[in-house]
Amino acid sequence: MKFFLTLVTVLVGTSVFAQSSAIRNQLKKKYTTSESSSLLKELKEVEKIRQRELSIYKNQHFAFKSEFVDENNYFQAQRIERNAVIYFKTHNEMSRMISGVDQMLTSENPSISGLAGQEMVVGVIDGDLAFHRHVEFAKGAQTKLTLLDNWDEKIDEGAVEFRTMERRRSHATHVTGTILAQGVNSKALGIAPEAEAFSYKWTNDMAKMADLGQKGILVSNHSYGIAAVDDKKQPLLPSDFFGTYTTDAVNMDKIAYRYPYLQPVVAAGNDKIYAEIINPTKHGMDLLLGHANAKNAIVVGAVGLGKDGSLRETDFSSNGPTNDFRIKPDIVAIGEDVYSSAYQYRYSTGEVEKTNLYAILSGTSMATPSVSGILLLWQQWAIAQNHFPYKAATIKGIMINSAEAMPFQVGPNARTGWGIINAWNGVQLLEAAKEKKAFIGEEYLKNKEERKFQFSLTEQVNRLSFTIVWTDVEGTYQEKNFQEYTGIKHLVNDLDIRVRKDGKLYLPWRLVDSFGNDPAVQGDNTVDNVERIDIDQPEIGTYEVVISHKGSLINNIQDFTLIVNSDRYSGVQKMFEDVEDNEKQLVAWPNPVEDVLNVEIPTALTFSALKATVHDSNGKRIYEVPLAGSNRQSFNFSSLSSGMYFFQLTGGNQKYQIKFIKK
């Protein structure tokens, strides 16, 4: 009898301080499946078709421009969609201070003050490659940047290409420096100054994002998006593109779901200043394009500082919401007057490119890398403490749970999301969870299941927050997506969180179904894959958390992260979870099974060497196989005869089992 085992998730413990090649290799093993190869092939084939269509369009339209620049940005044609040309457009000392990174340096806790991005790698996809020879990227005699596209050198001086290449390359250099400049010029010190980067051009960007996932990268930075106006400030697209779940959003969600440890971070765009031209009926709202409408992305808006030092919204950062009224942007960061590394092409043949240039730029492109750098630091902390990174949903949840509200902000909105990212708050949450004063749990929900948790609040606090985040299955691209008020929702697996105390029910935040500048309300959220419940001035005592779902779950299971925390980062204790009291009982699905049985590995065995055994109803052992430590595995039982069987898992001096029926 043949018994087939397919490894789905492998989490092998490694004693490393950060995301070394050993950690990346473990993530690669997790992702090495036929599905991943098929996805990459699919994305490359789609790009070939797009380029053929673009070539045909170019031959038919004499005035067509494949690339151009304005006073600040670089534009490049990507594809034809609904008879419109889709162009991509490029969209710190102050950033570190406002985002709380500098507070981490002064911490007396070495596990916090030592976080500088050591051995961490970020993926940067941009209009061109970053200038790898800049002094801020030096690593001894080498460079901290790995260039994964061709570096173009032979451009005729004085030609149009000169200006366009300089513009796009300087943008990529500035963005990358905001993440990881080492501080040769102290004003340009990056968020994670000891990190490294994989640098890509944006051509076929989704295939490159998938490649980053396959390489085990945890964060990808996308400081670009679809252009709304051309270099003459004329609209490039019909207004129905704004807020729409297009192919860019679908593909980004698909890749993020396939690579659940990879978190894409996306610029919201800089189109608010053109709102009355491009989408005049929305009065500054509904301005997000392309992948800025993706569910699983972190979409970043830009804020600035007023003359009195207070935070304020910028006049350019694009507002949401999406057509199905999701909370986008997710977060904001400083994106005005950001000082970082820059690039200038040589003026004459034989001239050496300067390696120590800097520039002050503004835009959501400048805010986005601040967020990417902070996520790297949080993942570095996770690897140092847990020997493995958090899933992307967990990092996103930490960001949302610990965000600092903008002045006069109550709840989320479609302008600044959940508020401004705060690295210090996030690491306090991480430390509190480690000390069991808060809770961060990577959990799962099976189809038709309800999960219950109980938490005790032991001290008086100002606010108690409960957050769930999950990486959702990609939605569907269809023509109806371009229509508004249709009721179409792009959330596939609709999870719900409810909190109860002494008979009182608490509900999560949601936006109202309006493109106006309306405040959020508390109610049933049916569109976001993030739900947060805030309780102001909570009473000391016991709180019950219930996680459930609507309809049926695609793939019969949905991973999610639950975070419970107070504004004081203390006083929260997990009491128990309302599951079967027998901890030795495995969780497996579907049961009965036709072919593949999925088994959730208990946390206690995640990093253990395991042995899986199958017995028939008479107690006869029919198969035994050793397994590497993991958190979920799939077993193909298609060759078993119909009947009852016992699946047993042993390891770490513990034994777990489940009875299952083979159809």
PDB file of N, CA and C in Angstrom, residues 611-625 640-649 657-662:
ATOM      1  N   LYS A 611       6.842  11.915  14.510  1.00  0.00           N
ATOM      2  CA  LYS A 611       6.581  10.647  13.827  1.00  0.00           C
ATOM      3  C   LYS A 611       5.080  10.515  13.647  1.00  0.00           C
ATOM      4  N   ALA A 612       4.656  10.317  12.410  1.00  0.00           N
ATOM      5  CA  ALA A 612       3.240  10.125  12.103  1.00  0.00           C
ATOM      6  C   ALA A 612       2.978   8.646  11.871  1.00  0.00           C
ATOM      7  N   THR A 613       1.920   8.140  12.510  1.00  0.00           N
ATOM      8  CA  THR A 613       1.571   6.724  12.398  1.00  0.00           C
ATOM      9  C   THR A 613       0.091   6.588  12.076  1.00  0.00           C
ATOM     10  N   VAL A 614      -0.245   5.651  11.212  1.00  0.00           N
ATOM     11  CA  VAL A 614      -1.632   5.372  10.861  1.00  0.00           C
ATOM     12  C   VAL A 614      -1.955   3.928  11.229  1.00  0.00           C
ATOM     13  N   HIS A 615      -3.046   3.728  12.000  1.00  0.00           N
ATOM     14  CA  HIS A 615      -3.529   2.397  12.370  1.00  0.00           C
ATOM     15  C   HIS A 615      -4.934   2.208  11.820  1.00  0.00           C
ATOM     16  N   ASP A 616      -5.262   0.964  11.503  1.00  0.00           N
ATOM     17  CA  ASP A 616      -6.638   0.696  11.090  1.00  0.00           C
ATOM     18  C   ASP A 616      -7.502   0.438  12.317  1.00  0.00           C
ATOM     19  N   SER A 617      -8.775   0.105  12.111  1.00  0.00           N
ATOM     20  CA  SER A 617      -9.712  -0.053  13.232  1.00  0.00           C
ATOM     21  C   SER A 617      -9.378  -1.250  14.105  1.00  0.00           C
ATOM     22  N   ASN A 618      -8.541  -2.161  13.615  1.00  0.00           N
ATOM     23  CA  ASN A 618      -8.122  -3.320  14.407  1.00  0.00           C
ATOM     24  C   ASN A 618      -6.830  -3.064  15.167  1.00  0.00           C
ATOM     25  N   GLY A 619      -6.306  -1.835  15.063  1.00  0.00           N
ATOM     26  CA  GLY A 619      -5.075  -1.497  15.757  1.00  0.00           C
ATOM     27  C   GLY A 619      -3.818  -1.857  14.992  1.00  0.00           C
ATOM     28  N   LYS A 620      -3.966  -2.321  13.757  1.00  0.00           N
ATOM     29  CA  LYS A 620      -2.804  -2.704  12.961  1.00  0.00           C
ATOM     30  C   LYS A 620      -2.144  -1.458  12.378  1.00  0.00           C
ATOM     31  N   ARG A 621      -0.848  -1.339  12.592  1.00  0.00           N
ATOM     32  CA  ARG A 621      -0.122  -0.201  12.042  1.00  0.00           C
ATOM     33  C   ARG A 621       0.092  -0.422  10.549  1.00  0.00           C
ATOM     34  N   ILE A 622      -0.378   0.537   9.743  1.00  0.00           N
ATOM     35  CA  ILE A 622      -0.248   0.365   8.303  1.00  0.00           C
ATOM     36  C   ILE A 622       0.788   1.307   7.693  1.00  0.00           C
ATOM     37  N   TYR A 623       1.206   2.322   8.468  1.00  0.00           N
ATOM     38  CA  TYR A 623       2.279   3.172   7.957  1.00  0.00           C
ATOM     39  C   TYR A 623       2.868   4.002   9.090  1.00  0.00           C
ATOM     40  N   GLU A 624       4.164   4.329   8.925  1.00  0.00           N
ATOM     41  CA  GLU A 624       4.852   5.185   9.887  1.00  0.00           C
ATOM     42  C   GLU A 624       5.881   6.007   9.124  1.00  0.00           C
ATOM     43  N   VAL A 625       5.924   7.312   9.411  1.00  0.00           N
ATOM     44  CA  VAL A 625       6.842   8.181   8.676  1.00  0.00           C
ATOM     45  C   VAL A 625       7.368   9.273   9.605  1.00  0.00           C
ATOM     46  N   LEU A 640      -6.121   4.618   0.608  1.00  0.00           N
ATOM     47  CA  LEU A 640      -6.702   3.828   1.691  1.00  0.00           C
ATOM     48  C   LEU A 640      -8.089   3.320   1.314  1.00  0.00           C
ATOM     49  N   SER A 641      -8.415   2.135   1.814  1.00  0.00           N
ATOM     50  CA  SER A 641      -9.768   1.606   1.639  1.00  0.00           C
ATOM     51  C   SER A 641     -10.725   2.364   2.550  1.00  0.00           C
ATOM     52  N   SER A 642     -11.997   2.359   2.204  1.00  0.00           N
ATOM     53  CA  SER A 642     -12.994   3.029   3.041  1.00  0.00           C
ATOM     54  C   SER A 642     -13.029   2.401   4.422  1.00  0.00           C
ATOM     55  N   GLY A 643     -13.232   3.230   5.446  1.00  0.00           N
ATOM     56  CA  GLY A 643     -13.301   2.711   6.804  1.00  0.00           C
ATOM     57  C   GLY A 643     -12.803   3.704   7.821  1.00  0.00           C
ATOM     58  N   MET A 644     -12.645   3.237   9.068  1.00  0.00           N
ATOM     59  CA  MET A 644     -12.199   4.083  10.165  1.00  0.00           C
ATOM     60  C   MET A 644     -10.714   3.845  10.421  1.00  0.00           C
ATOM     61  N   TYR A 645      -9.980   4.923  10.683  1.00  0.00           N
ATOM     62  CA  TYR A 645      -8.546   4.840  10.942  1.00  0.00           C
ATOM     63  C   TYR A 645      -8.186   5.762  12.108  1.00  0.00           C
ATOM     64  N   PHE A 646      -7.000   5.511  12.658  1.00  0.00           N
ATOM     65  CA  PHE A 646      -6.471   6.350  13.734  1.00  0.00           C
ATOM     66  C   PHE A 646      -5.149   6.952  13.266  1.00  0.00           C
ATOM     67  N   PHE A 647      -5.086   8.282  13.318  1.00  0.00           N
ATOM     68  CA  PHE A 647      -3.856   8.992  12.974  1.00  0.00           C
ATOM     69  C   PHE A 647      -3.197   9.429  14.276  1.00  0.00           C
ATOM     70  N   GLN A 648      -1.924   9.093  14.432  1.00  0.00           N
ATOM     71  CA  GLN A 648      -1.219   9.386  15.683  1.00  0.00           C
ATOM     72  C   GLN A 648       0.053  10.157  15.375  1.00  0.00           C
ATOM     73  N   LEU A 649       0.315  11.168  16.218  1.00  0.00           N
ATOM     74  CA  LEU A 649       1.510  11.993  16.070  1.00  0.00           C
ATOM     75  C   LEU A 649       2.265  11.973  17.388  1.00  0.00           C
ATOM     76  N   GLN A 657      -3.513  12.282  18.862  1.00  0.00           N
ATOM     77  CA  GLN A 657      -4.162  11.389  17.907  1.00  0.00           C
ATOM     78  C   GLN A 657      -5.549  11.908  17.521  1.00  0.00           C
ATOM     79  N   ILE A 658      -6.052  11.352  16.430  1.00  0.00           N
ATOM     80  CA  ILE A 658      -7.411  11.650  15.996  1.00  0.00           C
ATOM     81  C   ILE A 658      -7.949  10.459  15.220  1.00  0.00           C
ATOM     82  N   LYS A 659      -9.227  10.235  15.354  1.00  0.00           N
ATOM     83  CA  LYS A 659      -9.900   9.201  14.569  1.00  0.00           C
ATOM     84  C   LYS A 659     -10.477   9.861  13.327  1.00  0.00           C
ATOM     85  N   PHE A 660     -10.287   9.218  12.159  1.00  0.00           N
ATOM     86  CA  PHE A 660     -10.870   9.786  10.948  1.00  0.00           C
ATOM     87  C   PHE A 660     -11.514   8.693  10.111  1.00  0.00           C
ATOM     88  N   ILE A 661     -12.445   9.123   9.287  1.00  0.00           N
ATOM     89  CA  ILE A 661     -13.177   8.209   8.412  1.00  0.00           C
ATOM     90  C   ILE A 661     -12.723   8.439   6.981  1.00  0.00           C
ATOM     91  N   LYS A 662     -12.322   7.344   6.312  1.00  0.00           N
ATOM     92  CA  LYS A 662     -12.003   7.413   4.882  1.00  0.00           C
ATOM     93  C   LYS A 662     -13.244   7.011   4.098  1.00  0.00           C
TER      94      LYS A 662
END
